[in-house]
Coordinates of C-alpha atoms in Angstrom, one line a residue:
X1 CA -4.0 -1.2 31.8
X2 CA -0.7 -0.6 32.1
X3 CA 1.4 2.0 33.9
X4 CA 4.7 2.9 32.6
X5 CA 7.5 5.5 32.2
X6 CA 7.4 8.6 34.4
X7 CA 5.6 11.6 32.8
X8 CA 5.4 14.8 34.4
X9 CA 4.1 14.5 37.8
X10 CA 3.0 10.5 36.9
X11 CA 3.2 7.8 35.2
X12 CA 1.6 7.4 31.6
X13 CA -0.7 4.8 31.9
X14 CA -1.8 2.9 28.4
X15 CA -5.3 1.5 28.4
X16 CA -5.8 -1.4 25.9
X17 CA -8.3 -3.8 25.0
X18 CA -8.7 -6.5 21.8
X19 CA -12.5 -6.0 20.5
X20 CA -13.8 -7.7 17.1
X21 CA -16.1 -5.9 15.8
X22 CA -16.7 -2.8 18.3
X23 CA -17.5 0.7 16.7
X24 CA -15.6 2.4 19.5
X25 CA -14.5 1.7 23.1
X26 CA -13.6 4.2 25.8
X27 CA -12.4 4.0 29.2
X28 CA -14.0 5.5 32.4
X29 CA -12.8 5.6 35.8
X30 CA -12.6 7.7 38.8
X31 CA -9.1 9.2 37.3
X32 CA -11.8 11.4 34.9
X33 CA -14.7 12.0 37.1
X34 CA -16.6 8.6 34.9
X35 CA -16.6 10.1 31.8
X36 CA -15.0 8.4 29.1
X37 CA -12.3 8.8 27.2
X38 CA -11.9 7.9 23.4
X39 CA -9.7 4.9 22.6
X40 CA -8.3 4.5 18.8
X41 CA -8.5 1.6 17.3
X42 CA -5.2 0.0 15.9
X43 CA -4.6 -3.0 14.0
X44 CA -6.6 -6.1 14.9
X45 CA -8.9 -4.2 17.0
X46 CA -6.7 -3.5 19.0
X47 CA -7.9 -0.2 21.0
X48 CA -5.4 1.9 23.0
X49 CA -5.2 5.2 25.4
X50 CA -2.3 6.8 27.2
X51 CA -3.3 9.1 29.9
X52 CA -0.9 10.6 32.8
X53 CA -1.9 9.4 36.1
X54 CA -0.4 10.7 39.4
X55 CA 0.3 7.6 41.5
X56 CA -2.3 6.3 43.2
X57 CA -5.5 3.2 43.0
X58 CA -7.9 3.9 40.7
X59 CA -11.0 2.0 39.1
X60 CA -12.2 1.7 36.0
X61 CA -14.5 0.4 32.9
X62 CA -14.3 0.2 29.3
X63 CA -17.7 1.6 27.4
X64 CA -18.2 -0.5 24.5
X65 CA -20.1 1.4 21.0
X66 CA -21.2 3.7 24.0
X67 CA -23.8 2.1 25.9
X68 CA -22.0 -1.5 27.1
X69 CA -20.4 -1.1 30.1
X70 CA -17.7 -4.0 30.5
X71 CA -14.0 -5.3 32.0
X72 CA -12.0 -8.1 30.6
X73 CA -11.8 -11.0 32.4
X74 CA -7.9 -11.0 32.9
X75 CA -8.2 -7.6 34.6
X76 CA -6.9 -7.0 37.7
X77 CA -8.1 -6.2 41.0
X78 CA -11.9 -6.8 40.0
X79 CA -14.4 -4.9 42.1
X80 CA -18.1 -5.0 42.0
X81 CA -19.1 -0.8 42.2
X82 CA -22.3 -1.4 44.2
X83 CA -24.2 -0.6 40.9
X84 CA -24.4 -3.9 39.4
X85 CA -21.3 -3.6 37.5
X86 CA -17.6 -4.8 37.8
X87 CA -14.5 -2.4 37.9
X88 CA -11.1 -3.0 37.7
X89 CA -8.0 -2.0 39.3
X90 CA -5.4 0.2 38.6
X91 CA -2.3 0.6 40.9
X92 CA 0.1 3.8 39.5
X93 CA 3.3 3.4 41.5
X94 CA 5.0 6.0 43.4
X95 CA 7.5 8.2 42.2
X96 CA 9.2 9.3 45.3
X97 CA 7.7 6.1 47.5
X98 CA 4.5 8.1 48.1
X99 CA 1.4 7.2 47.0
X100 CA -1.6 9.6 46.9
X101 CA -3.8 9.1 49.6

């Protein structure tokens, strides 16, 4: 994930992840209560999002063909959630040099 131009109150944050093969991928975090949200697949299967987040830390998954929970290895800021899975980390920076608390 990576967070980039400023967009309202946030940043626009563009999810992305290379997958051969998947039917669809989503992302989930605690920026949208878990649930996920569609990615579209590109070329190469390449699979992208843009969502506005205010600045802030946030966690989050990709759902692979809807049932397979996963993060890439190159994420950042890997966290085990206490349910047997791994999260990563998000970092949205400030606008103003606040971040939310």
């Amino acid at each position: 994930a990576v967070a980039g131009a400023v967009a309202n109150r946030g940043r626009t944050v563009t999810f992305t992840l290379q997958h051969a093969g998947a039917r669809s991928i989503a992302v989930a975090g605690d920026f949208s209560g878990w649930e996920p949200r569609s990615l579209t697949r590109g070329e190469k299967d390449e699979w992208t999002l843009d969502v506005v987040l205010d600045p802030g830390v946030y966690h989050y998954a990709f759902v692979v063909d809807g049932e397979t929970w996963m993060v890439p290895d190159h994420a950042t800021g890997i966290v085990d959630d206490g349910f047997g899975r791994r999260n990563a980390t998000l970092v949205v920076a400030p606008l103003n040099g606040r971040t939310k608390s």
